[in-house]
Tab-separated table of C-alpha atoms in Angstrom:
chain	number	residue	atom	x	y	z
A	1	UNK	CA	11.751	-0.442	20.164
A	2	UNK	CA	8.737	1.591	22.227
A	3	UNK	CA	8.139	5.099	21.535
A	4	UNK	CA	6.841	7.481	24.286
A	5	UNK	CA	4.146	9.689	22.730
A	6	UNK	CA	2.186	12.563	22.497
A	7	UNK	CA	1.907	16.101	21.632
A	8	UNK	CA	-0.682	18.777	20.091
A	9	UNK	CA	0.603	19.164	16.568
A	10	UNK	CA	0.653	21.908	14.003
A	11	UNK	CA	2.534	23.627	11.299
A	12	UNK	CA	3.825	21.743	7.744
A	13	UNK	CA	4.842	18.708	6.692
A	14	UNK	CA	6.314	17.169	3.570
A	15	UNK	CA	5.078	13.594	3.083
A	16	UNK	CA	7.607	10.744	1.593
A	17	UNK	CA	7.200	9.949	-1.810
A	18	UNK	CA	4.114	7.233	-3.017
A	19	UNK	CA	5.151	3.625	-2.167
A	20	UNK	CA	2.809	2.385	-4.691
A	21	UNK	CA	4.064	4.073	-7.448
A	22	UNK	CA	7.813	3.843	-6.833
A	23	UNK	CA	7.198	-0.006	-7.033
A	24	UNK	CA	5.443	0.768	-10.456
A	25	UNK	CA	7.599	2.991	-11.951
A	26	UNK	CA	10.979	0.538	-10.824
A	27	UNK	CA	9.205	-2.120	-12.472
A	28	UNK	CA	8.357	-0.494	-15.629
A	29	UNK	CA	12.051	1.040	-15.847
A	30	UNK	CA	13.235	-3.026	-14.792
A	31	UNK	CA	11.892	-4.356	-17.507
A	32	UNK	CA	12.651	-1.737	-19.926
A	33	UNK	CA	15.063	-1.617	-23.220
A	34	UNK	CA	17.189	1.590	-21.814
A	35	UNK	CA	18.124	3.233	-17.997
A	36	UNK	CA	16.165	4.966	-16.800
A	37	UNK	CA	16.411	7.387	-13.315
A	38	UNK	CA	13.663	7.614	-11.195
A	39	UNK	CA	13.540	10.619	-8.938
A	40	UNK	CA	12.537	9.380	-5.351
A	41	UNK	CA	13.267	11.921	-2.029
A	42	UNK	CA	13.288	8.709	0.322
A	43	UNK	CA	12.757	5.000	0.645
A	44	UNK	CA	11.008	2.522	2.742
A	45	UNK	CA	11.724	-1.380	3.428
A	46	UNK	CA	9.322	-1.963	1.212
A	47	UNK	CA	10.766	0.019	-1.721
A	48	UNK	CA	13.906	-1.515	-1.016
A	49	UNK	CA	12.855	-4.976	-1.014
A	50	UNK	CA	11.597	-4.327	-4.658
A	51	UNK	CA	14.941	-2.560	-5.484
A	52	UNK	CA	16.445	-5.879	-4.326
A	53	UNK	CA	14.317	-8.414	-6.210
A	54	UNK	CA	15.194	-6.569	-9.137
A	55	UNK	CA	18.630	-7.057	-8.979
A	56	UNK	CA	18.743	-10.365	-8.334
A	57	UNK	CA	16.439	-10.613	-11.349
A	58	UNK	CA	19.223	-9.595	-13.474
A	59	UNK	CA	18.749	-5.450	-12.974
A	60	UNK	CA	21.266	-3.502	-11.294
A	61	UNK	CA	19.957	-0.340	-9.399
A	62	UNK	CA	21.532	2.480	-7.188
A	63	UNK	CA	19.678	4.598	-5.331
A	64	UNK	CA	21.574	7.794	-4.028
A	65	UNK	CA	20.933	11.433	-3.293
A	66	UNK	CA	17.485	10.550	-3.520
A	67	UNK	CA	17.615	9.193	-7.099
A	68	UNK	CA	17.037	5.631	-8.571
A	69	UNK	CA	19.556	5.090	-11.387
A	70	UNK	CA	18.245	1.897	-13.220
A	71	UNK	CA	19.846	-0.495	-16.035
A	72	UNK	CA	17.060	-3.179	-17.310
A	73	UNK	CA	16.953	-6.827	-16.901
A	74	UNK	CA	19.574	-9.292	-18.115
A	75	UNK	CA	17.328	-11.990	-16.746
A	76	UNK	CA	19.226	-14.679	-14.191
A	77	UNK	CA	17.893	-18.047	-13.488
A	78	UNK	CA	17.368	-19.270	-10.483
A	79	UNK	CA	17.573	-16.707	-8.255
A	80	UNK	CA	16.626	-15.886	-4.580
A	81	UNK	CA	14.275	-12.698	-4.285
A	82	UNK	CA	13.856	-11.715	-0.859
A	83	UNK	CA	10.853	-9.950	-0.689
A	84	UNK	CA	10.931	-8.481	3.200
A	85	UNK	CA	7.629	-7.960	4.852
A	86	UNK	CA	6.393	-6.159	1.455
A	87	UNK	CA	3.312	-8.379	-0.157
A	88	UNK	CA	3.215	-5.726	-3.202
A	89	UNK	CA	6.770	-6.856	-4.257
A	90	UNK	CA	6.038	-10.501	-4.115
A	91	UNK	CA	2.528	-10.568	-5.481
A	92	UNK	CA	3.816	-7.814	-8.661
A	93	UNK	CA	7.204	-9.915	-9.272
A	94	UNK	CA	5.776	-13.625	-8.810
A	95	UNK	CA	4.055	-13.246	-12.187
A	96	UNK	CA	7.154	-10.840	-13.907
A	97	UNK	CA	9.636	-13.783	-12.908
A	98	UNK	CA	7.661	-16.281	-14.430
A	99	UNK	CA	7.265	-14.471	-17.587
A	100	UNK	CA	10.979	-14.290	-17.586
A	101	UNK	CA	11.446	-17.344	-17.028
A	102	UNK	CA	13.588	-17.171	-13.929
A	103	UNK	CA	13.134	-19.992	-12.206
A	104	UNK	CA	13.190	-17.941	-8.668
A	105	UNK	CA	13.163	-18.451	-5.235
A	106	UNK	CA	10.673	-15.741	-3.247
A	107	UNK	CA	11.399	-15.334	0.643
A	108	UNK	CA	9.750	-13.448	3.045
A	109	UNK	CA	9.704	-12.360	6.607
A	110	UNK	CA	7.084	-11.394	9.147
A	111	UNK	CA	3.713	-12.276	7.999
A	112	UNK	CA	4.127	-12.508	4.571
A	113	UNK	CA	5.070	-16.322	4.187
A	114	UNK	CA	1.229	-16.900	5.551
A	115	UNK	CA	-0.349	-14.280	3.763
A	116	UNK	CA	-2.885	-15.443	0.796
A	117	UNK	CA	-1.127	-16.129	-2.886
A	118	UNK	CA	-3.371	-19.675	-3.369
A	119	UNK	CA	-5.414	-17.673	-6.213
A	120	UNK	CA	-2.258	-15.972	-8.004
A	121	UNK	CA	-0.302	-19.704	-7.775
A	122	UNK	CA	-3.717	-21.448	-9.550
A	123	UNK	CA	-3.924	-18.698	-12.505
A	124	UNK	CA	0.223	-19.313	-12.951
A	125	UNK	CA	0.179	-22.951	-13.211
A	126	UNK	CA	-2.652	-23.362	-15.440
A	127	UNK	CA	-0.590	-20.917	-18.066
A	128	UNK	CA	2.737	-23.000	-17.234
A	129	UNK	CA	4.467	-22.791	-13.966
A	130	UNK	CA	4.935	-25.308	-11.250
A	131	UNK	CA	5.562	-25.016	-7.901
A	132	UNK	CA	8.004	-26.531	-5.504
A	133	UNK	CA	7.650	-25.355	-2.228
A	134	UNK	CA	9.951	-25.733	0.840
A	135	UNK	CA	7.782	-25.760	3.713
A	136	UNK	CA	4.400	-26.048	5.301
A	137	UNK	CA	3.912	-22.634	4.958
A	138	UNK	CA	2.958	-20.088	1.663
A	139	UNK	CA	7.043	-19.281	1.668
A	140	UNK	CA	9.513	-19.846	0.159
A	141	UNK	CA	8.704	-21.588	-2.968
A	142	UNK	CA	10.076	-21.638	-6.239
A	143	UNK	CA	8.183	-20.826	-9.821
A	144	UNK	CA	9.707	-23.051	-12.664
A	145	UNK	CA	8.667	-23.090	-16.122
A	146	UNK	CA	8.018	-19.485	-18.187
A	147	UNK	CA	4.481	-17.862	-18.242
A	148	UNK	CA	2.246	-18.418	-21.497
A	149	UNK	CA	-0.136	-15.572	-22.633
A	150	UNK	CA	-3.564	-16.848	-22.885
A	151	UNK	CA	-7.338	-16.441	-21.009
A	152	UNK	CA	-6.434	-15.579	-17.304
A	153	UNK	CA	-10.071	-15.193	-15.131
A	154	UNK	CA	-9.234	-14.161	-11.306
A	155	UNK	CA	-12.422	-13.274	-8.985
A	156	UNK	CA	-12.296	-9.261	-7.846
A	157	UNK	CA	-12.855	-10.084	-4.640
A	158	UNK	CA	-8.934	-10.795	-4.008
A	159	UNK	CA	-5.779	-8.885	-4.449
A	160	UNK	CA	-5.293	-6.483	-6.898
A	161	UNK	CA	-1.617	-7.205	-6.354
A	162	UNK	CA	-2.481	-10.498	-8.248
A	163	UNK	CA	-3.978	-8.282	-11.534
A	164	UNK	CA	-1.132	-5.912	-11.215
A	165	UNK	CA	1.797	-8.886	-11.322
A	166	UNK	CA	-0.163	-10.323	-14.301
A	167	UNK	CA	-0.619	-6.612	-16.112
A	168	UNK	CA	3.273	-6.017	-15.848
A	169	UNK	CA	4.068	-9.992	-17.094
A	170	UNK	CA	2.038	-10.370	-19.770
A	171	UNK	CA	2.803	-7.848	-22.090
A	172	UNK	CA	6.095	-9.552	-22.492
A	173	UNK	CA	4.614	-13.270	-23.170
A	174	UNK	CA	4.722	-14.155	-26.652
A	175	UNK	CA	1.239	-14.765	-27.061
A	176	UNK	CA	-1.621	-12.221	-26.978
A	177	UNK	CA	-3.680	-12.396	-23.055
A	178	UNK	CA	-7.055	-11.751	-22.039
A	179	UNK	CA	-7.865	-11.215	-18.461
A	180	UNK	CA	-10.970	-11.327	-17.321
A	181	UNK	CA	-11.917	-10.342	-13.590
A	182	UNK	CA	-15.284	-11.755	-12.254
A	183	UNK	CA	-17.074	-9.777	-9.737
A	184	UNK	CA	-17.057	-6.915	-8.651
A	185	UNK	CA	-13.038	-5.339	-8.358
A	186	UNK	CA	-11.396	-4.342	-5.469
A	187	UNK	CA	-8.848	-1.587	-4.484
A	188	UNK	CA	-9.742	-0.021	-8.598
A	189	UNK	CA	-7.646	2.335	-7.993
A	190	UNK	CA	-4.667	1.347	-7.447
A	191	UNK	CA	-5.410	-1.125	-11.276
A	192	UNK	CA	-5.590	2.556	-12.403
A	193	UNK	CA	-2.200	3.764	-10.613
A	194	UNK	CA	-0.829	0.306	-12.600
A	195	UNK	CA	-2.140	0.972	-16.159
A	196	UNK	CA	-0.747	4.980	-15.983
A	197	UNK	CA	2.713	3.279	-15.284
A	198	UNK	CA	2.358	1.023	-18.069
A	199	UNK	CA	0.867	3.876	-20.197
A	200	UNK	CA	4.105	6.058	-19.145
A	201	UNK	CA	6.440	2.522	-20.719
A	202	UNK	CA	5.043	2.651	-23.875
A	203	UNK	CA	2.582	-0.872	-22.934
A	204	UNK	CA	-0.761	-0.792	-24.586
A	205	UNK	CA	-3.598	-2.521	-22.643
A	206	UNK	CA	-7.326	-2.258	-23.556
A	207	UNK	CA	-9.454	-2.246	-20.935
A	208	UNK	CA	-13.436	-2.586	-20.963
A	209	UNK	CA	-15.388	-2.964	-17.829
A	210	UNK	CA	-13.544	-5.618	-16.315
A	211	UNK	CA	-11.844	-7.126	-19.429
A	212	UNK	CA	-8.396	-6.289	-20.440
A	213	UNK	CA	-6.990	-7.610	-23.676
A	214	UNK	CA	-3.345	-7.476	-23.856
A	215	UNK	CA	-0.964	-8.200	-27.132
A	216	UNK	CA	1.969	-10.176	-26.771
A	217	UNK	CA	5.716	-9.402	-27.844
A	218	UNK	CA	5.482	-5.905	-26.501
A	219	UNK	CA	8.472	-3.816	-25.026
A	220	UNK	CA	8.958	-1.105	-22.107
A	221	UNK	CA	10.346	1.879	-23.095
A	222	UNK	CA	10.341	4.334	-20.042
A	223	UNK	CA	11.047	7.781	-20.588
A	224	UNK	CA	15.071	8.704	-19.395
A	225	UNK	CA	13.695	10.609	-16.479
A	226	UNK	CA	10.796	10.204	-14.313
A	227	UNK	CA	9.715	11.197	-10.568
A	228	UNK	CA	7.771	9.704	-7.723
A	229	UNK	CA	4.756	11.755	-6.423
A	230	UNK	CA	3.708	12.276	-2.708
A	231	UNK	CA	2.437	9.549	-1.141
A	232	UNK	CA	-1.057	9.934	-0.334
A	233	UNK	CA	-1.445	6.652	2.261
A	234	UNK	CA	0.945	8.855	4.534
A	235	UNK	CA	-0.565	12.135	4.184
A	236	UNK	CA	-3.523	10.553	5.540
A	237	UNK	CA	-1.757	10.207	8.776
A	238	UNK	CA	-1.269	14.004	9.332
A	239	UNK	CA	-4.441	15.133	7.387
A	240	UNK	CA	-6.436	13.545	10.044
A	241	UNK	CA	-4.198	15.071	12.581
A	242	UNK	CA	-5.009	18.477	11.635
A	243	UNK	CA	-8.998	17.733	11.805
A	244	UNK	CA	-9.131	16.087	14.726
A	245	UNK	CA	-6.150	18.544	16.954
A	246	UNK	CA	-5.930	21.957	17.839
A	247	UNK	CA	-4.441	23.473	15.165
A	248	UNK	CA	-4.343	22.960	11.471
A	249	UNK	CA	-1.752	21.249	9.828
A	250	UNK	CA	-0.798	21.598	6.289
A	251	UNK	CA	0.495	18.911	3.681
A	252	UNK	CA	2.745	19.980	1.193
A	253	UNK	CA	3.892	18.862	-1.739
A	254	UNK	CA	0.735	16.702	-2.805
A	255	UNK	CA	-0.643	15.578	-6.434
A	256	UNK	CA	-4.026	17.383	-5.330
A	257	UNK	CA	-5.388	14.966	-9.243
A	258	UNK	CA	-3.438	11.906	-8.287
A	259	UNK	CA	-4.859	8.414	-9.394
A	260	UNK	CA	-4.058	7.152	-5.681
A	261	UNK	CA	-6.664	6.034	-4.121
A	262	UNK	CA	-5.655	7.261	-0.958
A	263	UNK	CA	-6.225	10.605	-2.169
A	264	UNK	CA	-10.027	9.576	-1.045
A	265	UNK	CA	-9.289	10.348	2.604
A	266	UNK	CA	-10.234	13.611	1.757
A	267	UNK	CA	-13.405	12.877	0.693
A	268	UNK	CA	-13.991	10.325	3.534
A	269	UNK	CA	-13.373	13.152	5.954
A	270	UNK	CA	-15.472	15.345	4.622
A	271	UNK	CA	-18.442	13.132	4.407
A	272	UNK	CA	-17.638	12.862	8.511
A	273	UNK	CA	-17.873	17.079	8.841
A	274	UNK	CA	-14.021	17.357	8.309
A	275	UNK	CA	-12.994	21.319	6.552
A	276	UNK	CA	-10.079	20.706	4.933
A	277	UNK	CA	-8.661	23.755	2.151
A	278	UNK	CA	-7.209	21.966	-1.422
A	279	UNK	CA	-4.669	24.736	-2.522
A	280	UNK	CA	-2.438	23.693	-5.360
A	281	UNK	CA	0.099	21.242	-4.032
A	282	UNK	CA	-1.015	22.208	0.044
A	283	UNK	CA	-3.678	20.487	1.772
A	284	UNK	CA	-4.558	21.951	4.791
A	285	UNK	CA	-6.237	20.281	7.344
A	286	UNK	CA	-8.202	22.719	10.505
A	287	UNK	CA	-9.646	21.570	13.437
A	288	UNK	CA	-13.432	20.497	12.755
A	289	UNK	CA	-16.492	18.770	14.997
A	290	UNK	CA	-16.534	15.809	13.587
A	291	UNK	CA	-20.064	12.802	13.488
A	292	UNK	CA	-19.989	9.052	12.565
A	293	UNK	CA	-20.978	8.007	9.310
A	294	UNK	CA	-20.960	5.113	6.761
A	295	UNK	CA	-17.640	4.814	4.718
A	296	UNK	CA	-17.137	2.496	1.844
A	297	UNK	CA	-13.608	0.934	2.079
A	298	UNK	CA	-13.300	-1.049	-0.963
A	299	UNK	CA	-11.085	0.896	-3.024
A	300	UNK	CA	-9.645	2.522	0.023
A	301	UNK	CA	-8.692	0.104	2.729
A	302	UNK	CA	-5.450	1.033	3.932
A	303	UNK	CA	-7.094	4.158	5.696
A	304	UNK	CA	-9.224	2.181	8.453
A	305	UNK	CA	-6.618	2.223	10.407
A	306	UNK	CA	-6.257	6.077	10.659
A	307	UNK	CA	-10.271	6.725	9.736
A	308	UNK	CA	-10.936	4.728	12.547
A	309	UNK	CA	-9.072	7.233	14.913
A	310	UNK	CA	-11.542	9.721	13.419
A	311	UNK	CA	-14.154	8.018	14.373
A	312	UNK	CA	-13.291	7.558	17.571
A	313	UNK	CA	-13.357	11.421	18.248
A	314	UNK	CA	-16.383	11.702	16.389
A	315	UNK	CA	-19.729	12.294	18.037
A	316	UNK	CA	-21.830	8.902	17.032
A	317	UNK	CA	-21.385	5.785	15.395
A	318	UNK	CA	-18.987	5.091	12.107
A	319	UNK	CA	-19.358	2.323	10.253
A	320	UNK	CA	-16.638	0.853	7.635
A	321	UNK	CA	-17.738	-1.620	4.846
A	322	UNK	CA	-15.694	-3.327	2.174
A	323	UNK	CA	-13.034	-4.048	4.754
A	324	UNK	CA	-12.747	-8.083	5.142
A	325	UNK	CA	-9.333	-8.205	3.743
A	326	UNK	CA	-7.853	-6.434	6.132
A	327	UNK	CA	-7.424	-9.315	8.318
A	328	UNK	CA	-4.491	-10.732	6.046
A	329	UNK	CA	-2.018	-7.709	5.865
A	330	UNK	CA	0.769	-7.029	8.133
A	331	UNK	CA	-1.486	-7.845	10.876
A	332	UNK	CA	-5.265	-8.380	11.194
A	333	UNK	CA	-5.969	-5.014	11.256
A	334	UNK	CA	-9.783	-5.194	12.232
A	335	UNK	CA	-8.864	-6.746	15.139
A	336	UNK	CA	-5.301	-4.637	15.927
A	337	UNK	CA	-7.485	-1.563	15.880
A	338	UNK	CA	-10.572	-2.838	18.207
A	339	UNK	CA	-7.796	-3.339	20.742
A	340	UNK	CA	-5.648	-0.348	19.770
A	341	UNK	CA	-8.969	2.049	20.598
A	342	UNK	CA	-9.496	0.017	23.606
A	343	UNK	CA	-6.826	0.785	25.167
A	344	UNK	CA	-7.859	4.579	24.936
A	345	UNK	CA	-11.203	3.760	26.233
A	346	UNK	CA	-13.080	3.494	22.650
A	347	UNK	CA	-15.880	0.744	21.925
A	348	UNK	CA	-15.296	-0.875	18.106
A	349	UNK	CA	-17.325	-4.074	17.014
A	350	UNK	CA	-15.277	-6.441	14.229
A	351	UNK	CA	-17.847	-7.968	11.486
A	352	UNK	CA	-17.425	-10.118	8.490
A	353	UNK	CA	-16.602	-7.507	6.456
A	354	UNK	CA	-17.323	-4.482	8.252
A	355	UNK	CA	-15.928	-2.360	11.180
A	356	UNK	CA	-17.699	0.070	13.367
A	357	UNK	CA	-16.173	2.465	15.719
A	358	UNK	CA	-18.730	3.881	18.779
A	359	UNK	CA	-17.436	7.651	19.021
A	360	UNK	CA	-16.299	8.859	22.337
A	361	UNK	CA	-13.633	10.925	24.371
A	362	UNK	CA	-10.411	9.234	24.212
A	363	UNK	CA	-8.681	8.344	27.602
A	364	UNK	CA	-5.319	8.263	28.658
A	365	UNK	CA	-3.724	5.073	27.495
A	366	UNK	CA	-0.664	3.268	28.726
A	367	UNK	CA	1.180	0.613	26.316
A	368	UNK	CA	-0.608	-0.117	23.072
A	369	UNK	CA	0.760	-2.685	20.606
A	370	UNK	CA	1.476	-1.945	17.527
A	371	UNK	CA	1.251	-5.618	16.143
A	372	UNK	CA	4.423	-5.133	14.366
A	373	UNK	CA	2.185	-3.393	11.718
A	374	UNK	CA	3.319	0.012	10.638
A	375	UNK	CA	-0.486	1.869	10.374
A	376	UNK	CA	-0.869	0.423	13.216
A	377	UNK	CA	1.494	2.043	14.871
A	378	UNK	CA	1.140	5.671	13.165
A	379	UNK	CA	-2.434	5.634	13.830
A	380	UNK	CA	-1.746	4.879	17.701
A	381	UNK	CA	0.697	7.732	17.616
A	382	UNK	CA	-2.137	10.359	16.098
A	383	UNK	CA	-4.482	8.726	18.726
A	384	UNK	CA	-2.299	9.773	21.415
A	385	UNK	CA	-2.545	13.638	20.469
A	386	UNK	CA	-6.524	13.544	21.648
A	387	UNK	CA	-5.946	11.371	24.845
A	388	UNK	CA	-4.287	12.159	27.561
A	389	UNK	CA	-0.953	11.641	29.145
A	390	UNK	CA	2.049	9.733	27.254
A	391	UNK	CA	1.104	6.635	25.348
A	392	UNK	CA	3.632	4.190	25.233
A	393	UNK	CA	3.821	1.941	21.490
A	394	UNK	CA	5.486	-1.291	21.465
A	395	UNK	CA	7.765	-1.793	18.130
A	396	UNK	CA	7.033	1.828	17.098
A	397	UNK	CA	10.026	1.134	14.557
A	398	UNK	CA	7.924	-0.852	12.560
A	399	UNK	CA	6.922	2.069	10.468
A	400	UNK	CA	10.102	1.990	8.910
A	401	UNK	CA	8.551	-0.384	6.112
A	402	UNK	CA	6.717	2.680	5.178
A	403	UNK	CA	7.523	6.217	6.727
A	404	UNK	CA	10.890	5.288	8.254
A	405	UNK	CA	11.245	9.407	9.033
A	406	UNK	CA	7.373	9.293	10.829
A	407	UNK	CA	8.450	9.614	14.127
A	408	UNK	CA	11.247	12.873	13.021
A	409	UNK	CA	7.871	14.432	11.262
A	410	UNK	CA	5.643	14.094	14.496
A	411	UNK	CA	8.659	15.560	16.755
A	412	UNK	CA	8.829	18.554	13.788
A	413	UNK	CA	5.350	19.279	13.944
A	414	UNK	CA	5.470	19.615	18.375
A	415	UNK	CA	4.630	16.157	19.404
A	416	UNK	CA	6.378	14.590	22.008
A	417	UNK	CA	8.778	11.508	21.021
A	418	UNK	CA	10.790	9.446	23.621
C-alpha cells in the first residue's frame, strides 16, 4: 500500500507504548508462577508475534481494552512459534524454549529467516541443543534437547538479543551460569532495559563489567499488575519533527528517566543545535538551526534512520559511527537510507561501519521505497515535511510492525495522508 505525503506538523502527540519492554515484561509474566496483567494502550506485529509464541509455548494470553491478561507456562513440546518479521521475539525465545525444553519449531517471514542467529545457535549447542533445520536458509529450524547452565562467552560485537534470550533462560536451568561477553558490548542499554524486567520478577543476576553470574533453580514472580511505558524509538519520529518543521511539537506521556536507550535522541539532537524543553512527562520539540556533527550509534542504532533526516537539513556534514549492524535488520538500512535521501536530493556515503549524511535543502521527491522496513518508511514520511510537493512511499503499511496508528498521528498533527 503507497501513502501520499506531506504536511507542516504541529501540536501533541501521544506515542504507543515501548516495544522493547512489552516483550520484556510478557516474558517475565510467561514464565512466571502466578497471572499477571500487563497494562499496554496498543500493540504492534511485533508484540503480537511474542504474544503468540507464548501461547504456543504453553501460556495463554488475551489482550483487550488495552490490557494483557497473562496465565504462565504449562510448557508444550514440540511446538511451532511463528515469530513474524520480529528478530527480538525469536532471538529472546530461542534460548527460553530451550531451557524449557520444548523441542520448538521457530518460523519467520520477511527477512528474518536470513537474518544472523549463527552465534546464538553455537553458544546453545555447546550447553545441549541440536539443531535440525529445514532449509537452506537460517529458518525454520527446530531446537531439541533442554539448555544446561554453565560458562556461556558471546563476543559484544553481536546482538544483544542473543544476551537477553540467554538472561531470561538461564535463571531457570538447574545449574548455576556465568556469562561472559568479550569485547566491547553493544546496544547496553537495552541489557539494562532486560535486567530491570528481571529485577521487577523477582530474578537475581550479578553483573560486573561484562560478567554476569547467574544461580540456577530460580523462579519469576511478577508483581499482579504492571504497565508498559512510552516508547521512546517512536517518539523519536515526531521529536525530530518538531526541530526540524515549523512549529513545535510536543510528546506526551514520556518516562523523561527511562532506561531506553532511545531516550538518547535527545541528547543526539542537542549535540546537532536541536532546543528541545524536558517538562515532566512532555517533551517538546521547537524549530531549531540545526549543523552536522559526529554521533556515536552503538547503543543507539535504531535512530539512524530518523537522525539521518536531521542531518540532511542540517548545515554541514554528520557523521554516524557504531552503525555496521544495521545492514541485517528489516532491511539494510545504511543503504535504504543513502537511497531514501537521494531521492530528495541529499548526498550520504555508506562505510564499514559508519554513515555520513552531506547536509543540504531537501527537494521535492516523487516515489521513495520504503524497503518493506518500517523506520524506513516513518523517516521518509518526516522527510517529506521539509521537501517539497507530495512524496509518494511504497508499502507505507509496513509500519504496522511497530506504530500501526503512525500514519492516524501524522494526519492528527496537519500532515497530509493519501
Amino acid at each position: 500500500m503507497e501513502k501520499c505525503v506531506s504536511g507542516i506538523l504541529q501540536g501533541r502527540v501521544v506515542p504507543p507504548p515501548s516495544k522493547s519492554q512489552a516483550h520484556r515484561l510478557l516474558i517475565c509474566a510467561a514464565l512466571g508462577t502466578e497471572p499477571c496483567s500487563i497494562a499496554c494502550s496498543s500493540v504492534n506485529e511485533d508484540i503480537v508475534a511474542t504474544m503468540r509464541c507464548l501461547n504456543a509455548l504453553g501460556a495463554s494470553i488475551t489482550y483487550s481494552d488495552g490490557m494483557f491478561a497473562v496465565t504462565p507456562v504449562n510448557a508444550t513440546k514440540g511446538a511451532m512459534l511463528d515469530c513474524g518479521e520480529s528478530g527480538s521475539t525469536l532471538r529472546f525465545l530461542m534460548s527460553v524454549a530451550a531451557v524449557l525444553g520444548a523441542d520448538a519449531t521457530f518460523v519467520g517471514a520477511g527477512k528474518l529467516p536470513q537474518r544472523p542467529m549463527g552465534d546464538l545457535c553455537n553458544v546453545l549447542a555447546e550447553h545441549g541443543i541440536s539443531f535440525e533445520k529445514h532449509s537452506a536458509d537460517e529458518l525454520p529450524v527446530t531446537c531439541n534437547g533442554t539448555l544446561k547452565g554453565g560458562k556461556y562467552t558471546l563476543p559484544g560485537n553481536i546482538s544483544s538479543q542473543y544476551l537477553t534470550g540467554l538472561l531470561f533462560a538461564l535463571p531457570l536451568a538447574k545449574e548455576d551460569s556465568l556469562i561472559e561477553v568479550t569485547g566491547n558490548m553493544t546496544s547496553a542499554s537495552y541489557i539494562a532495559m532486560t535486567l530491570d524486567a528481571l529485577r521487577v520478577a523477582g530474578i537475581k543476576i550479578e553483573q560486573q563489567g561484562n560478567i554476569f553470574r547467574i544461580k540456577g533453580g530460580q523462579q519469576y514472580a511478577m508483581p499482579s499488575a504492571i504497565s508498559v511505558e512510552g516508547d521512546w524509538s517512536s517518539a523519536a519520529f515526531w521529536v525530530v519533527a518538531g526541530v526540524t518543521g515549523k512549529n513545535p511539537i510536543t510528546v506526551c506521556g514520556m518516562n523523561t528517566d527511562s532506561l531506553q536507550g532511545d531516550s538518547g535522541v535527545i541528547d543526539h539532537l542537542r549535540s546537532m543545535g536541536a532546543f528541545i524543553d524536558v517538562n515532566g512527562d512532555g517533551v517538546v520539540a521547537m524549530p531549531s538551526h540545526l549543523f552536522g556533527a559526529e554521533l556515536d550509534c552503538t547503543d543507539t542504532p535504531d535512530l539512524l534512520p530518523i537522525l539521518s533526516v536531521v542531518a540532511a537539513v542540517a548545515q554541514g556534514t554528520t557523521v554516524f559511527t557504531g552503525v555496521g549492524r544495521l545492514r541485517f535488520k528489516e532491511s539494510d538500512r545504511l543503504e535504504a537510507m543513502r537511497q531514501v535521501l537521494a531521492s530528495f536530493g541529499i548526498a550520504s556515503q555508506v562505510g564499514e561501519d559508519t554513515f555520513t549524511v552531506f547536509g543540504g535543502e531537501p527537494v521535492a521527491s516523487g516515489i521513495v521505497n520504503s524497503f518493506g522496513d518500517h523506520r524506513i518508511a516513518m523517516s521518509a514520511a518526516i522527510m517529506s515535511c521539509v521537501a517539497k510537493g507530495m512524496t509518494t512511499i511504497d508499502n507505507g503499511a509496513c509500519v504496522a510492525k511497530s506504530y500501526p496508528t503512525f500514519f492516524d498521528d501524522f494526519a492528527m498533527l496537519g500532515g497530509l495522508v493519501e
